[in-house]
Each structure stands twice: as C-alpha cells, then as structure tokens.
Amino acid sequence: MTFSIVARAVDPGTGQPTWGVAVASKFLAVGSAVPAAVAGVGAIATQAEANVAYKGLALAHLDEGATASVALERLLEEDERRDHRQVGIVDVDGNAASHTGPSCYDWAGGRTGSTGDGAYAIQGNILTGPEVVEAMEAAWLASSPEQPLQHRLLAALAAGDEAGGDSRGRQSAALLVVREEAGYGGNDDIAADLRVDDNPAPITELKRLLDLSDLYLTASTEAEKVPVTPQIEAELETYAAAQGASGFLAWVATENYEMRVAEDLSWIDQRILDIIRTPK
C-alpha cells in the first residue's frame, strides 16, 4: 500500500556514487518497514505485503556481488508469498530491478530505467492508477544531475503524490540516502535519513525536514563559504554577545551550526550570515 523510488546517482558535489529510497504511504511509519541502503552496496524498497527480511537479504546478496536482478531472483525463489510482494532494487553499478506480484492490490505496477549517472526502480500498489508511477518517472528523468540525490528522489515522490498517490490517502513518508563519508562529520554513510511517521501532509513535512537537514547536517560547499574579515568577526561577536553567548563560536555550538562555520572562524556559511543579519 505504498509508492516508492529507489535510485543510484553520482553526487554532484563529490563525484561519488550515491544510493537512496523515497517512499510514501497511507501506513504508519512507512520508513520503518520499506527502505534500506548501504553505501557501496545498493538500495532496496520492500512493500505491498512487505517482507522486511528482504532488506537484509538483498543487501547481503548485493554485497556478495549479485546484480539487482539476480538479488531479486534469489529473494523471490525463496519466498512462498512472492506473488504478494513488491520490490525495487538498485545495485552498486547502477542496475535496477523491480517486481510486482500478481496478487498485489490494484492499481499495482512499476518501471525501471537508466540514466547517464545511474538507474532507478519505481513501484507502487493500491495507487489511483498508472499515472502515479508515470509522473514519478517523468519527474526523475526531468531532474538535474546537479541536484543532490535526496532532492531528486523527493521531487519524484511529490510528483507521484500530486498525480494521485496512494488511493487510500496520506499518512507517512521517508527518505534514505547513503554515500561513503557523507554523514555528520563524514563519519558514516548517511547523507539523509528522514521520516514523517504520521502526518496528514507527510511529503510537505518531509520537504521541510530536508531543508533543515541540508542546513544542519551537511557541510558548506566552497561556494557557500564567506571569508571572515576583521569587520565581519566584530559583527559576529557583537551578535553573539547580544544573544547572551560568551563568544560567537559558543553561539554556533548552542545553535548546532558547527558544520556551517569554521572551527577557527576563518569562514562562515552565507546562510548563517544571512540568519544573523535578518532582523527579528
């Protein structure tokens, strides 16, 4: 009772391969059941009568060198309920596979394809019609490779929702994107891991959370860094004092902006500077 997109792309900032899943459903906490991904391995969405064991099994098959289609075959041949399952998989090299069992509730179906920087698998069941996956595919193909994968996935998910989405309504959505050294401080592979578990407009809320994730949990690009001159430093320290902080870097720590300001205060992200300069 879900629609999802699983994809591989190349991160425009680092040039590194990236894998991810975006999913929405009239189901509580869909992000707890459907998506799984590991950098350097691949990604999977398991849905319909979801077999959550597929997540670990598929990633293990992929890690052992199986392609997306071979991993999918192995999952299905071992499962007596395969006719009730729906699965999308993308492997390390950008091959995609999707399965919709004949016993999935209408409308159910999926599409796979490849692009210059990767591949995608789109699938859904109990949808308003095929226009949902068609809209998702069109949005994915229209998205720019210069955008981070999480934004491209969310745009495709939103397009499916706008085309009708889950015929029963809306409740939850999730986004999971992985890339080597992508996480907080570069110490894990999580580029984005966001869930809206129970909300009447889950995709709208997911968009809001992604904007916050970009601000708080991603590092500034070189283009976003503003050199801190003595004049700017004086401005920053005056602002921090007005907020009751012992210094500007202390204010940065309380506001969780560590990834947007240099430890030695040699630069500051333009967005943080804009926040400081915007009258309240």
Short mmCIF file of C-alpha atoms in Angstrom, two decimals:
data_model
loop_
_atom_site.label_atom_id
_atom_site.label_comp_id
_atom_site.label_asym_id
_atom_site.label_seq_id
_atom_site.Cartn_x
_atom_site.Cartn_y
_atom_site.Cartn_z
CA MET A 1 0.00 0.00 0.00
CA THR A 2 2.89 2.23 -0.95
CA PHE A 3 4.72 4.04 -3.73
CA SER A 4 8.49 4.40 -3.85
CA ILE A 5 11.53 5.18 -5.94
CA VAL A 6 14.92 3.52 -5.48
CA ALA A 7 17.86 5.04 -7.36
CA ARG A 8 21.59 5.35 -7.83
CA ALA A 9 23.22 8.57 -8.99
CA VAL A 10 26.50 10.45 -8.78
CA ASP A 11 26.74 13.13 -6.12
CA PRO A 12 27.38 16.46 -7.85
CA GLY A 13 29.49 17.81 -5.01
CA THR A 14 31.87 14.89 -4.52
CA GLY A 15 31.56 12.87 -7.71
CA GLN A 16 30.91 9.80 -5.56
CA PRO A 17 28.13 7.24 -6.25
CA THR A 18 25.03 7.65 -4.09
CA TRP A 19 22.08 5.35 -3.43
CA GLY A 20 18.68 6.14 -1.98
CA VAL A 21 15.00 5.43 -1.45
CA ALA A 22 11.99 7.74 -1.14
CA VAL A 23 8.63 6.29 -0.11
CA ALA A 24 5.14 7.38 0.92
CA SER A 25 2.03 5.52 2.05
CA LYS A 26 -1.26 5.51 3.91
CA PHE A 27 0.50 3.44 6.54
CA LEU A 28 2.00 4.34 9.91
CA ALA A 29 5.79 4.89 9.85
CA VAL A 30 6.40 3.54 6.36
CA GLY A 31 10.07 4.43 6.78
CA SER A 32 10.44 1.75 9.42
CA ALA A 33 9.44 -1.02 7.01
CA VAL A 34 10.22 -0.21 3.39
CA PRO A 35 13.67 1.35 2.72
CA ALA A 36 17.20 0.07 3.24
CA ALA A 37 20.51 1.13 1.71
CA VAL A 38 24.25 0.76 2.25
CA ALA A 39 26.89 2.86 0.51
CA GLY A 40 28.99 0.84 -1.89
CA VAL A 41 26.36 -1.91 -1.92
CA GLY A 42 22.95 -0.69 -3.12
CA ALA A 43 19.39 0.09 -2.04
CA ILE A 44 16.03 -1.65 -1.77
CA ALA A 45 12.36 -0.90 -1.15
CA THR A 46 10.18 -3.79 0.03
CA GLN A 47 6.42 -3.16 0.08
CA ALA A 48 2.87 -4.41 -0.64
CA GLU A 49 2.74 -7.37 1.75
CA ALA A 50 6.21 -6.28 2.74
CA ASN A 51 8.73 -8.90 3.71
CA VAL A 52 11.08 -6.79 5.84
CA ALA A 53 13.62 -9.62 5.83
CA TYR A 54 14.18 -8.75 2.17
CA LYS A 55 16.17 -5.70 3.26
CA GLY A 56 19.00 -7.56 4.94
CA LEU A 57 18.88 -10.44 2.48
CA ALA A 58 19.01 -8.23 -0.60
CA LEU A 59 21.87 -6.13 0.72
CA ALA A 60 23.77 -9.29 1.60
CA HIS A 61 23.28 -10.66 -1.93
CA LEU A 62 24.39 -7.34 -3.42
CA ASP A 63 27.40 -7.18 -1.12
CA GLU A 64 28.42 -10.62 -2.37
CA GLY A 65 28.43 -9.30 -5.94
CA ALA A 66 24.93 -10.12 -7.17
CA THR A 67 23.35 -7.71 -9.62
CA ALA A 68 19.97 -6.17 -8.81
CA SER A 69 18.12 -8.70 -10.98
CA VAL A 70 19.99 -11.68 -9.51
CA ALA A 71 19.39 -10.45 -5.95
CA LEU A 72 15.70 -10.07 -6.75
CA GLU A 73 15.51 -13.58 -8.22
CA ARG A 74 17.07 -15.01 -5.07
CA LEU A 75 14.60 -13.20 -2.84
CA LEU A 76 11.58 -14.39 -4.81
CA GLU A 77 12.62 -18.00 -5.30
CA GLU A 78 12.89 -18.46 -1.53
CA ASP A 79 9.54 -16.82 -0.73
CA GLU A 80 6.21 -18.68 -0.94
CA ARG A 81 4.36 -15.34 -0.70
CA ARG A 82 6.24 -13.75 -3.63
CA ASP A 83 3.01 -13.14 -5.56
CA HIS A 84 2.01 -10.69 -2.81
CA ARG A 85 5.32 -8.82 -2.71
CA GLN A 86 6.53 -5.69 -4.42
CA VAL A 87 10.23 -4.85 -4.52
CA GLY A 88 12.59 -2.36 -6.12
CA ILE A 89 16.39 -2.77 -6.07
CA VAL A 90 19.36 -0.82 -7.41
CA ASP A 91 22.85 -2.30 -7.17
CA VAL A 92 26.35 -0.92 -6.79
CA ASP A 93 26.88 -0.45 -10.53
CA GLY A 94 23.54 1.17 -11.26
CA ASN A 95 21.48 -1.76 -12.47
CA ALA A 96 17.82 -1.70 -11.45
CA ALA A 97 15.15 -4.37 -10.96
CA SER A 98 11.52 -4.22 -9.85
CA HIS A 99 8.90 -6.87 -9.06
CA THR A 100 5.15 -6.56 -8.66
CA GLY A 101 3.46 -9.82 -7.67
CA PRO A 102 0.21 -10.67 -9.48
CA SER A 103 -1.65 -10.77 -6.16
CA CYS A 104 -0.81 -7.15 -5.24
CA TYR A 105 -3.91 -4.98 -4.96
CA ASP A 106 -4.79 -2.71 -7.90
CA TRP A 107 -3.52 -0.49 -9.14
CA ALA A 108 -0.07 -2.02 -8.86
CA GLY A 109 2.98 -1.84 -11.10
CA GLY A 110 6.41 -0.39 -11.63
CA ARG A 111 9.05 0.88 -14.01
CA THR A 112 12.82 0.69 -14.22
CA GLY A 113 15.35 2.55 -16.30
CA SER A 114 18.81 4.01 -16.52
CA THR A 115 20.21 7.48 -16.93
CA GLY A 116 23.66 8.85 -17.60
CA ASP A 117 24.60 8.81 -13.93
CA GLY A 118 22.70 5.78 -12.63
CA ALA A 119 19.43 3.90 -12.60
CA TYR A 120 16.02 3.85 -10.95
CA ALA A 121 13.23 1.47 -9.94
CA ILE A 122 9.77 2.93 -9.32
CA GLN A 123 6.89 0.86 -7.92
CA GLY A 124 3.56 1.23 -6.16
CA ASN A 125 0.42 -0.61 -5.18
CA ILE A 126 -3.14 0.40 -4.25
CA LEU A 127 -2.49 3.53 -6.30
CA THR A 128 -5.05 5.70 -8.03
CA GLY A 129 -3.66 4.40 -11.33
CA PRO A 130 -0.58 4.05 -13.55
CA GLU A 131 -0.34 7.82 -13.76
CA VAL A 132 1.38 7.77 -10.37
CA VAL A 133 4.46 5.83 -11.47
CA GLU A 134 4.40 7.63 -14.83
CA ALA A 135 4.56 11.00 -13.07
CA MET A 136 7.34 9.79 -10.80
CA GLU A 137 9.39 8.57 -13.74
CA ALA A 138 8.87 11.82 -15.64
CA ALA A 139 9.94 13.87 -12.61
CA TRP A 140 13.02 11.72 -12.08
CA LEU A 141 14.08 11.98 -15.73
CA ALA A 142 13.50 15.74 -15.67
CA SER A 143 15.56 16.25 -12.51
CA SER A 144 19.04 17.67 -12.86
CA PRO A 145 22.11 15.54 -12.07
CA GLU A 146 23.47 18.72 -10.50
CA GLN A 147 20.99 18.26 -7.65
CA PRO A 148 21.78 16.01 -4.68
CA LEU A 149 20.05 12.63 -4.91
CA GLN A 150 17.79 13.32 -1.93
CA HIS A 151 16.23 16.30 -3.69
CA ARG A 152 15.73 14.37 -6.92
CA LEU A 153 14.08 11.48 -5.08
CA LEU A 154 11.79 13.78 -3.15
CA ALA A 155 10.75 15.59 -6.34
CA ALA A 156 9.78 12.25 -7.89
CA LEU A 157 7.87 11.24 -4.77
CA ALA A 158 6.00 14.55 -4.72
CA ALA A 159 5.09 14.14 -8.39
CA GLY A 160 3.59 10.74 -7.67
CA ASP A 161 1.61 12.16 -4.79
CA GLU A 162 0.32 15.02 -6.91
CA ALA A 163 -0.75 12.52 -9.58
CA GLY A 164 -2.92 10.66 -7.07
CA GLY A 165 -0.57 8.59 -4.94
CA ASP A 166 -1.99 6.03 -2.55
CA SER A 167 -5.69 5.70 -3.31
CA ARG A 168 -6.47 5.42 0.41
CA GLY A 169 -4.90 8.77 1.31
CA ARG A 170 -1.76 10.05 3.03
CA GLN A 171 -0.08 9.25 6.34
CA SER A 172 3.69 8.80 6.24
CA ALA A 173 6.78 9.27 4.10
CA ALA A 174 10.51 8.67 4.36
CA LEU A 175 13.80 9.42 2.66
CA LEU A 176 17.05 7.46 2.99
CA VAL A 177 20.19 8.37 1.02
CA VAL A 178 23.70 6.96 1.50
CA ARG A 179 27.15 7.81 0.21
CA GLU A 180 30.57 6.99 1.58
CA GLU A 181 31.70 9.52 4.22
CA ALA A 182 28.50 11.50 3.76
CA GLY A 183 27.27 11.59 7.35
CA TYR A 184 27.70 14.07 10.17
CA GLY A 185 31.39 14.93 10.31
CA GLY A 186 32.00 12.43 7.50
CA ASN A 187 31.98 9.55 9.96
CA ASP A 188 29.27 7.36 8.41
CA ASP A 189 27.49 6.96 5.08
CA ILE A 190 24.12 8.60 5.85
CA ALA A 191 23.56 11.60 3.59
CA ALA A 192 19.87 11.85 4.58
CA ASP A 193 17.70 9.75 6.87
CA LEU A 194 14.35 11.43 7.45
CA ARG A 195 10.93 10.07 8.43
CA VAL A 196 7.46 11.51 8.82
CA ASP A 197 5.57 8.78 10.64
CA ASP A 198 2.05 10.20 10.99
CA ASN A 199 1.03 13.41 9.29
CA PRO A 200 -1.87 14.48 7.03
CA ALA A 201 0.65 16.01 4.59
CA PRO A 202 3.73 13.82 5.01
CA ILE A 203 5.55 14.80 1.82
CA THR A 204 5.20 18.50 2.57
CA GLU A 205 6.62 17.85 6.02
CA LEU A 206 9.41 15.73 4.54
CA LYS A 207 10.39 18.64 2.30
CA ARG A 208 10.60 20.90 5.36
CA LEU A 209 12.77 18.39 7.20
CA LEU A 210 15.07 18.01 4.20
CA ASP A 211 15.66 21.76 4.12
CA LEU A 212 16.59 21.62 7.81
CA SER A 213 18.80 18.60 7.22
CA ASP A 214 20.65 20.47 4.49
CA LEU A 215 21.25 23.37 6.86
CA TYR A 216 22.26 21.47 9.98
CA LEU A 217 23.69 18.17 8.79
CA THR A 218 25.60 18.92 5.58
CA ALA A 219 28.90 20.73 5.24
CA SER A 220 29.25 24.05 3.46
CA THR A 221 30.49 23.99 -0.11
CA GLU A 222 33.34 26.25 -1.14
CA ALA A 223 30.86 28.49 -2.92
CA GLU A 224 28.87 28.96 0.31
CA LYS A 225 31.88 29.96 2.45
CA VAL A 226 32.35 33.65 3.19
CA PRO A 227 35.84 34.63 4.49
CA VAL A 228 35.62 36.22 7.92
CA THR A 229 37.29 39.61 7.82
CA PRO A 230 38.03 41.57 11.00
CA GLN A 231 34.91 43.62 10.33
CA ILE A 232 32.72 40.51 9.97
CA GLU A 233 34.30 38.95 13.06
CA ALA A 234 33.44 42.03 15.08
CA GLU A 235 29.87 41.84 13.76
CA LEU A 236 29.63 38.16 14.74
CA GLU A 237 30.97 38.71 18.23
CA THR A 238 28.61 41.66 18.79
CA TYR A 239 25.69 39.49 17.69
CA ALA A 240 26.72 36.62 19.97
CA ALA A 241 27.03 38.94 22.96
CA ALA A 242 23.54 40.28 22.26
CA GLN A 243 22.28 36.66 22.38
CA GLY A 244 23.91 36.13 25.77
CA ALA A 245 26.69 33.87 24.46
CA SER A 246 30.28 34.05 25.72
CA GLY A 247 31.54 34.26 22.14
CA PHE A 248 30.45 33.62 18.59
CA LEU A 249 31.74 30.05 18.47
CA ALA A 250 29.87 29.34 21.68
CA TRP A 251 26.71 30.63 19.99
CA VAL A 252 27.42 28.40 16.98
CA ALA A 253 27.60 25.37 19.28
CA THR A 254 24.31 26.17 21.00
CA GLU A 255 22.56 26.60 17.65
CA ASN A 256 24.08 23.40 16.13
CA TYR A 257 25.72 25.21 13.21
CA GLU A 258 29.12 23.53 13.62
CA MET A 259 29.15 22.24 10.02
CA ARG A 260 28.48 25.74 8.71
CA VAL A 261 31.22 27.71 10.48
CA ALA A 262 34.99 27.07 10.51
CA GLU A 263 36.45 25.91 13.82
CA ASP A 264 38.97 28.75 13.63
CA LEU A 265 36.30 31.20 12.42
CA SER A 266 38.17 31.73 9.15
CA TRP A 267 34.90 31.43 7.21
CA ILE A 268 31.15 31.37 7.77
CA ASP A 269 28.39 29.95 5.60
CA GLN A 270 26.42 32.60 3.72
CA ARG A 271 23.14 31.20 5.08
CA ILE A 272 24.30 31.60 8.68
CA LEU A 273 25.47 35.12 7.94
CA ASP A 274 22.03 35.85 6.45
CA ILE A 275 20.36 34.49 9.60
CA ILE A 276 22.47 36.78 11.78
CA ARG A 277 21.74 39.80 9.63
CA THR A 278 18.00 39.24 9.30
CA PRO A 279 16.07 41.44 11.72
CA LYS A 280 13.91 39.53 14.19
#
